[in-house]
Amino acid sequence: MTTADILMTAPMMPVVIEGLDKACRLHRLWEHEDRDAFLREVGPRIRGVATSTLYGRLEASLFDRLPNLEIVSSFGVGYDNVDAVEAGRRGIVVTNTPGVLDDEVADLTIGLLLATLRKIPQADRYLREGRWLKGPFPLSPTLRERKVGIVGLGRIGKAIARRLEGFGVSIAYHGRTRQEGVSYAYHPSLLGLAEASDVLIVITPGGVSTKHLINAEILKALGSSGVLINVARGSVVDEQALIEALKAGTILSAGLDVFEDEPRVPQELIEMEHVVLLPHIASASVHTRNAMAQLVVDNLVSWFEGRGPLTPVLETPYRGREA
């Protein structure tokens, strides 16, 4: 057990709470009605933070209250809930939970793509409402001969691409740079990828740099037979532009696991019959969420045992305690 004081900003999975209770002195911010008074008293002792998107964004205003903070361990592969640039400027390491959720998210992505194209949820409702008794369910679009573009060929993007290979579809990608050792066609511009694709799968990080990356121009380039699948962050897609494109038939349909203002989903999307909407569940299996939770704990324990962080993010690379 370490003597370090750790702040948990909002309730997290039992694996995190129990693990940190055993490993350190854990302080639960949400249990204190007067959080300002609590942070005035305990803030200077806090050396680590465990957090998730439930708390909101960790930025300079909270860092100011924690002058001896060394590390933030964030739950999730996306970490736009933490101002990592500001953390790096202050010498604070930020970690996330990559790797352990890659396969789960990739599996869900393929399921969402098939559900969107083959209208699986709509067919289920059709049967349950007794409409099959009156006639067969209408024919659906298909994955056959589709050209799939992947926006962001990181760990999860590659896992999605490997699964798609089994369907015999054309696969291409867009990212900041061409990747070595990748056989898929590379498009240096997102617009070029959209023009060459009729399925666009978005699996790029969120944040300011990718806000509304998928806009009206990209949707128009995707075309009237095009399908958008978003398993990244809601902020990456201009939601209003997407709604207008779906209404106008600019694209065929969309499968969305994420939204701009979760858990509030625009009523216009909810009322559309030709889209599939999921409540941000790409990594939400018991197995995978427990693995992610354990990595939150392991990052903090490793740090305070002097072994460094296990999965530091790009903005806060770890160069050793002497660096």
Short mmCIF file of C-alpha atoms in Angstrom, two decimals:
data_model
loop_
_atom_site.label_atom_id
_atom_site.label_comp_id
_atom_site.label_asym_id
_atom_site.label_seq_id
_atom_site.Cartn_x
_atom_site.Cartn_y
_atom_site.Cartn_z
CA MET A 1 0.00 0.00 0.00
CA THR A 2 1.19 3.51 -0.83
CA THR A 3 0.70 6.47 1.47
CA ALA A 4 -0.35 8.69 -1.44
CA ASP A 5 -3.61 10.66 -1.26
CA ILE A 6 -5.79 10.06 -4.31
CA LEU A 7 -8.86 12.08 -5.28
CA MET A 8 -11.75 10.37 -7.09
CA THR A 9 -13.87 13.04 -8.75
CA ALA A 10 -17.11 11.04 -9.26
CA PRO A 11 -18.33 7.50 -8.56
CA MET A 12 -16.45 4.90 -10.59
CA MET A 13 -16.73 1.15 -11.01
CA PRO A 14 -16.26 -1.02 -7.89
CA VAL A 15 -12.99 -2.36 -9.33
CA VAL A 16 -11.55 1.18 -9.18
CA ILE A 17 -12.95 2.10 -5.76
CA GLU A 18 -11.99 -1.17 -4.10
CA GLY A 19 -8.57 -1.27 -5.75
CA LEU A 20 -7.66 2.27 -4.73
CA ASP A 21 -9.11 1.84 -1.23
CA LYS A 22 -6.60 -0.99 -0.73
CA ALA A 23 -3.68 0.74 -2.42
CA CYS A 24 -3.79 4.31 -1.08
CA ARG A 25 -5.75 6.93 0.84
CA LEU A 26 -8.77 7.51 -1.33
CA HIS A 27 -10.83 10.70 -1.07
CA ARG A 28 -14.30 10.76 -2.66
CA LEU A 29 -15.06 14.27 -3.90
CA TRP A 30 -18.75 13.60 -4.60
CA GLU A 31 -19.45 12.72 -0.97
CA HIS A 32 -18.70 16.27 0.21
CA GLU A 33 -21.49 18.82 0.01
CA ASP A 34 -19.07 21.76 0.33
CA ARG A 35 -16.51 20.75 -2.26
CA ASP A 36 -14.66 24.07 -2.05
CA ALA A 37 -14.05 23.65 1.67
CA PHE A 38 -13.03 20.03 1.15
CA LEU A 39 -10.52 20.94 -1.56
CA ARG A 40 -9.10 23.76 0.53
CA GLU A 41 -8.40 21.26 3.29
CA VAL A 42 -7.34 18.19 1.33
CA GLY A 43 -6.25 19.63 -2.04
CA PRO A 44 -2.59 20.28 -1.10
CA ARG A 45 -2.19 16.62 -0.08
CA ILE A 46 -3.59 15.15 -3.31
CA ARG A 47 -0.94 13.57 -5.54
CA GLY A 48 -3.16 11.58 -7.90
CA VAL A 49 -6.64 11.79 -9.44
CA ALA A 50 -8.89 8.99 -10.70
CA THR A 51 -11.56 10.34 -13.03
CA SER A 52 -14.04 9.63 -15.80
CA THR A 53 -16.36 11.61 -18.05
CA LEU A 54 -19.00 11.54 -15.28
CA TYR A 55 -17.21 14.39 -13.51
CA GLY A 56 -16.89 16.77 -16.41
CA ARG A 57 -13.68 18.31 -17.68
CA LEU A 58 -10.54 18.47 -15.54
CA GLU A 59 -8.77 21.70 -16.34
CA ALA A 60 -6.71 24.53 -14.84
CA SER A 61 -9.34 25.53 -12.26
CA LEU A 62 -9.11 22.11 -10.56
CA PHE A 63 -5.36 21.78 -11.07
CA ASP A 64 -4.98 25.08 -9.19
CA ARG A 65 -6.64 23.46 -6.16
CA LEU A 66 -4.24 20.50 -6.29
CA PRO A 67 -0.77 22.09 -6.23
CA ASN A 68 1.05 18.78 -5.64
CA LEU A 69 -0.81 16.75 -8.24
CA GLU A 70 1.46 14.35 -10.13
CA ILE A 71 -0.83 12.10 -12.16
CA VAL A 72 -4.39 11.90 -13.52
CA SER A 73 -5.65 8.40 -14.34
CA SER A 74 -8.64 8.69 -16.66
CA PHE A 75 -11.14 5.93 -17.46
CA GLY A 76 -11.56 5.46 -21.21
CA VAL A 77 -9.39 5.52 -24.30
CA GLY A 78 -10.67 9.02 -25.12
CA TYR A 79 -9.44 11.63 -22.65
CA ASP A 80 -10.95 14.88 -23.88
CA ASN A 81 -12.46 15.12 -20.37
CA VAL A 82 -8.96 16.16 -19.21
CA ASP A 83 -7.05 19.22 -20.39
CA ALA A 84 -3.96 17.15 -21.14
CA VAL A 85 -2.08 20.07 -22.70
CA GLU A 86 -2.48 22.11 -19.51
CA ALA A 87 -1.56 19.08 -17.43
CA GLY A 88 1.59 18.60 -19.46
CA ARG A 89 2.50 22.26 -19.04
CA ARG A 90 2.33 21.76 -15.29
CA GLY A 91 4.32 18.52 -15.34
CA ILE A 92 1.28 16.36 -14.55
CA VAL A 93 1.12 12.96 -16.25
CA VAL A 94 -2.23 11.92 -17.75
CA THR A 95 -3.04 8.27 -18.46
CA ASN A 96 -5.94 6.61 -20.27
CA THR A 97 -7.05 3.00 -20.83
CA PRO A 98 -6.10 1.97 -24.38
CA GLY A 99 -5.62 -1.55 -25.68
CA VAL A 100 -7.95 -3.38 -23.32
CA LEU A 101 -11.07 -2.17 -25.16
CA ASP A 102 -9.91 -2.39 -28.77
CA ASP A 103 -11.58 -5.69 -29.64
CA GLU A 104 -14.83 -4.88 -27.84
CA VAL A 105 -15.23 -1.55 -29.65
CA ALA A 106 -14.29 -3.12 -32.98
CA ASP A 107 -16.85 -5.89 -32.49
CA LEU A 108 -19.58 -3.37 -31.66
CA THR A 109 -18.63 -1.24 -34.67
CA ILE A 110 -19.15 -4.15 -37.05
CA GLY A 111 -22.43 -4.96 -35.31
CA LEU A 112 -23.59 -1.34 -35.61
CA LEU A 113 -22.61 -1.23 -39.29
CA LEU A 114 -24.57 -4.40 -40.04
CA ALA A 115 -27.52 -3.26 -37.93
CA THR A 116 -27.62 0.05 -39.81
CA LEU A 117 -27.34 -1.41 -43.30
CA ARG A 118 -29.59 -4.45 -42.78
CA LYS A 119 -32.03 -2.50 -40.55
CA ILE A 120 -31.89 -5.10 -37.79
CA PRO A 121 -33.53 -2.97 -35.05
CA GLN A 122 -36.27 -1.89 -37.45
CA ALA A 123 -36.92 -5.52 -38.44
CA ASP A 124 -37.15 -6.49 -34.78
CA ARG A 125 -39.75 -3.76 -34.17
CA TYR A 126 -41.62 -4.81 -37.32
CA LEU A 127 -42.03 -8.35 -35.99
CA ARG A 128 -42.91 -7.30 -32.43
CA GLU A 129 -45.59 -4.90 -33.67
CA GLY A 130 -47.30 -7.70 -35.60
CA ARG A 131 -46.65 -6.17 -39.01
CA TRP A 132 -45.06 -9.36 -40.40
CA LEU A 133 -48.54 -10.88 -40.35
CA LYS A 134 -49.54 -8.33 -42.97
CA GLY A 135 -46.53 -8.69 -45.22
CA PRO A 136 -42.77 -9.23 -45.39
CA PHE A 137 -40.25 -6.69 -44.12
CA PRO A 138 -38.94 -4.45 -46.94
CA LEU A 139 -35.62 -5.30 -48.54
CA SER A 140 -32.61 -3.56 -47.03
CA PRO A 141 -29.33 -2.15 -48.34
CA THR A 142 -26.27 -4.43 -48.15
CA LEU A 143 -22.63 -4.49 -47.16
CA ARG A 144 -21.79 -6.31 -50.38
CA GLU A 145 -19.41 -4.39 -52.68
CA ARG A 146 -19.23 -1.46 -50.28
CA LYS A 147 -16.19 0.81 -50.09
CA VAL A 148 -15.41 1.47 -46.43
CA GLY A 149 -13.40 4.47 -45.29
CA ILE A 150 -11.99 4.54 -41.75
CA VAL A 151 -11.32 7.94 -40.19
CA GLY A 152 -8.49 7.28 -37.75
CA LEU A 153 -6.47 4.09 -38.17
CA GLY A 154 -5.22 3.72 -34.61
CA ARG A 155 -5.42 0.55 -32.53
CA ILE A 156 -9.21 0.36 -32.74
CA GLY A 157 -9.30 1.45 -36.38
CA LYS A 158 -6.93 -1.39 -37.27
CA ALA A 159 -9.04 -3.88 -35.30
CA ILE A 160 -12.12 -2.73 -37.23
CA ALA A 161 -10.26 -3.05 -40.53
CA ARG A 162 -9.12 -6.60 -39.73
CA ARG A 163 -12.72 -7.62 -39.11
CA LEU A 164 -13.89 -5.94 -42.30
CA GLU A 165 -11.37 -7.93 -44.34
CA GLY A 166 -13.49 -11.01 -43.70
CA PHE A 167 -16.43 -9.35 -45.47
CA GLY A 168 -14.50 -8.87 -48.69
CA VAL A 169 -15.06 -5.11 -48.86
CA SER A 170 -12.74 -2.38 -50.07
CA ILE A 171 -10.98 -0.62 -47.16
CA ALA A 172 -9.27 2.78 -47.13
CA TYR A 173 -8.32 5.25 -44.40
CA HIS A 174 -7.49 8.83 -43.56
CA GLY A 175 -5.20 10.08 -40.82
CA ARG A 176 -2.60 12.75 -40.25
CA THR A 177 0.08 10.63 -41.95
CA ARG A 178 0.36 7.49 -44.06
CA GLN A 179 1.16 4.47 -41.88
CA GLU A 180 4.01 2.12 -42.65
CA GLY A 181 3.17 -1.54 -43.15
CA VAL A 182 -0.50 -0.87 -43.87
CA SER A 183 -1.93 -2.29 -47.08
CA TYR A 184 -5.15 -0.23 -47.11
CA ALA A 185 -5.40 2.73 -49.47
CA TYR A 186 -4.43 6.02 -47.82
CA HIS A 187 -6.20 9.32 -48.49
CA PRO A 188 -4.30 12.42 -47.34
CA SER A 189 -7.56 14.39 -47.14
CA LEU A 190 -10.77 13.46 -45.37
CA LEU A 191 -12.76 14.87 -48.27
CA GLY A 192 -10.95 12.54 -50.65
CA LEU A 193 -11.73 9.56 -48.43
CA ALA A 194 -15.41 10.52 -48.24
CA GLU A 195 -15.62 10.89 -52.02
CA ALA A 196 -14.07 7.43 -52.47
CA SER A 197 -16.28 5.71 -49.85
CA ASP A 198 -19.91 4.81 -49.33
CA VAL A 199 -19.39 3.85 -45.67
CA LEU A 200 -17.48 6.18 -43.37
CA ILE A 201 -16.48 4.81 -39.94
CA VAL A 202 -15.32 7.47 -37.50
CA ILE A 203 -12.91 6.29 -34.80
CA THR A 204 -10.66 9.31 -34.29
CA PRO A 205 -10.00 11.01 -30.91
CA GLY A 206 -12.28 13.81 -29.74
CA GLY A 207 -11.20 17.27 -28.65
CA VAL A 208 -10.78 20.69 -30.18
CA SER A 209 -8.66 19.51 -33.12
CA THR A 210 -11.37 17.14 -34.40
CA LYS A 211 -14.50 19.09 -33.49
CA HIS A 212 -17.04 18.86 -36.35
CA LEU A 213 -14.49 17.10 -38.55
CA ILE A 214 -17.47 15.39 -40.18
CA ASN A 215 -19.40 18.38 -41.52
CA ALA A 216 -21.89 19.12 -44.29
CA GLU A 217 -19.18 19.06 -46.97
CA ILE A 218 -17.95 15.61 -45.92
CA LEU A 219 -21.50 14.24 -45.74
CA LYS A 220 -22.27 15.55 -49.21
CA ALA A 221 -19.11 13.88 -50.52
CA LEU A 222 -20.17 10.58 -48.91
CA GLY A 223 -23.25 10.68 -51.11
CA SER A 224 -26.84 9.54 -51.23
CA SER A 225 -25.98 5.85 -50.77
CA GLY A 226 -23.52 6.65 -48.01
CA VAL A 227 -23.64 5.45 -44.41
CA LEU A 228 -21.97 7.17 -41.46
CA ILE A 229 -20.91 5.12 -38.43
CA ASN A 230 -19.64 7.09 -35.42
CA VAL A 231 -18.02 5.21 -32.53
CA ALA A 232 -15.54 7.99 -31.71
CA ARG A 233 -16.85 11.06 -29.88
CA GLY A 234 -20.05 12.99 -30.54
CA SER A 235 -18.06 16.19 -30.98
CA VAL A 236 -16.36 14.83 -34.11
CA VAL A 237 -19.63 15.03 -36.08
CA ASP A 238 -21.56 18.24 -36.70
CA GLU A 239 -24.81 16.81 -35.38
CA GLN A 240 -27.07 19.44 -36.92
CA ALA A 241 -25.42 19.01 -40.31
CA LEU A 242 -25.93 15.26 -39.97
CA ILE A 243 -29.62 15.71 -39.14
CA GLU A 244 -30.09 17.91 -42.20
CA ALA A 245 -28.22 15.42 -44.40
CA LEU A 246 -30.40 12.54 -43.17
CA LYS A 247 -33.58 14.56 -43.69
CA ALA A 248 -32.62 15.64 -47.20
CA GLY A 249 -31.35 12.24 -48.34
CA THR A 250 -27.84 13.64 -48.75
CA ILE A 251 -26.70 10.36 -47.13
CA LEU A 252 -28.61 7.10 -46.79
CA SER A 253 -28.39 6.42 -43.06
CA ALA A 254 -26.26 6.56 -39.93
CA GLY A 255 -25.35 4.36 -36.98
CA LEU A 256 -24.38 6.39 -33.92
CA ASP A 257 -23.01 5.26 -30.57
CA VAL A 258 -22.00 8.77 -29.46
CA PHE A 259 -23.61 12.21 -29.44
CA GLU A 260 -22.63 15.83 -28.90
CA ASP A 261 -24.53 16.36 -25.63
CA GLU A 262 -24.78 12.93 -24.02
CA PRO A 263 -27.07 11.56 -22.72
CA ARG A 264 -29.34 14.09 -24.43
CA VAL A 265 -30.01 12.94 -28.00
CA PRO A 266 -31.82 15.27 -30.45
CA GLN A 267 -35.46 14.33 -30.83
CA GLU A 268 -35.08 14.68 -34.58
CA LEU A 269 -32.66 11.74 -34.60
CA ILE A 270 -34.85 9.68 -32.26
CA GLU A 271 -37.83 10.10 -34.59
CA MET A 272 -35.90 8.95 -37.68
CA GLU A 273 -36.64 5.38 -38.73
CA HIS A 274 -33.59 5.02 -40.97
CA VAL A 275 -30.91 5.46 -38.30
CA VAL A 276 -29.65 3.21 -35.51
CA LEU A 277 -28.88 4.88 -32.18
CA LEU A 278 -26.99 3.33 -29.25
CA PRO A 279 -26.37 4.81 -25.76
CA HIS A 280 -22.54 4.95 -25.94
CA ILE A 281 -21.99 1.23 -25.33
CA ALA A 282 -19.06 0.36 -27.61
CA SER A 283 -16.85 -0.80 -24.73
CA ALA A 284 -19.71 -1.58 -22.36
CA SER A 285 -19.30 -5.26 -21.58
CA VAL A 286 -18.61 -6.45 -18.04
CA HIS A 287 -15.31 -7.99 -19.12
CA THR A 288 -13.96 -4.93 -20.91
CA ARG A 289 -15.15 -2.28 -18.48
CA ASN A 290 -13.55 -4.23 -15.60
CA ALA A 291 -10.30 -4.40 -17.56
CA MET A 292 -10.44 -0.64 -18.17
CA ALA A 293 -11.17 -0.03 -14.50
CA GLN A 294 -8.23 -2.17 -13.44
CA LEU A 295 -5.93 -0.18 -15.74
CA VAL A 296 -7.02 3.04 -13.99
CA VAL A 297 -5.88 1.50 -10.71
CA ASP A 298 -2.71 -0.03 -12.15
CA ASN A 299 -1.55 3.29 -13.60
CA LEU A 300 -1.79 4.97 -10.19
CA VAL A 301 -0.23 2.09 -8.27
CA SER A 302 2.63 1.80 -10.77
CA TRP A 303 3.29 5.53 -10.53
CA PHE A 304 3.40 5.67 -6.75
CA GLU A 305 5.53 2.55 -6.54
CA GLY A 306 8.11 4.39 -8.65
CA ARG A 307 7.68 2.36 -11.86
CA GLY A 308 6.18 5.18 -13.92
CA PRO A 309 2.81 5.29 -15.70
CA LEU A 310 1.70 2.34 -17.81
CA THR A 311 -0.24 4.23 -20.50
CA PRO A 312 0.66 7.95 -20.59
CA VAL A 313 -1.08 10.00 -23.29
CA LEU A 314 0.77 11.76 -26.09
CA GLU A 315 0.49 15.21 -24.51
CA THR A 316 2.22 14.07 -21.31
CA PRO A 317 4.96 11.60 -22.33
CA TYR A 318 6.87 10.08 -19.42
CA ARG A 319 10.62 10.48 -19.56
CA GLY A 320 11.48 9.23 -16.10
CA ARG A 321 11.51 11.05 -12.81
CA GLU A 322 14.89 12.60 -13.56
CA ALA A 323 13.77 14.11 -16.86
#
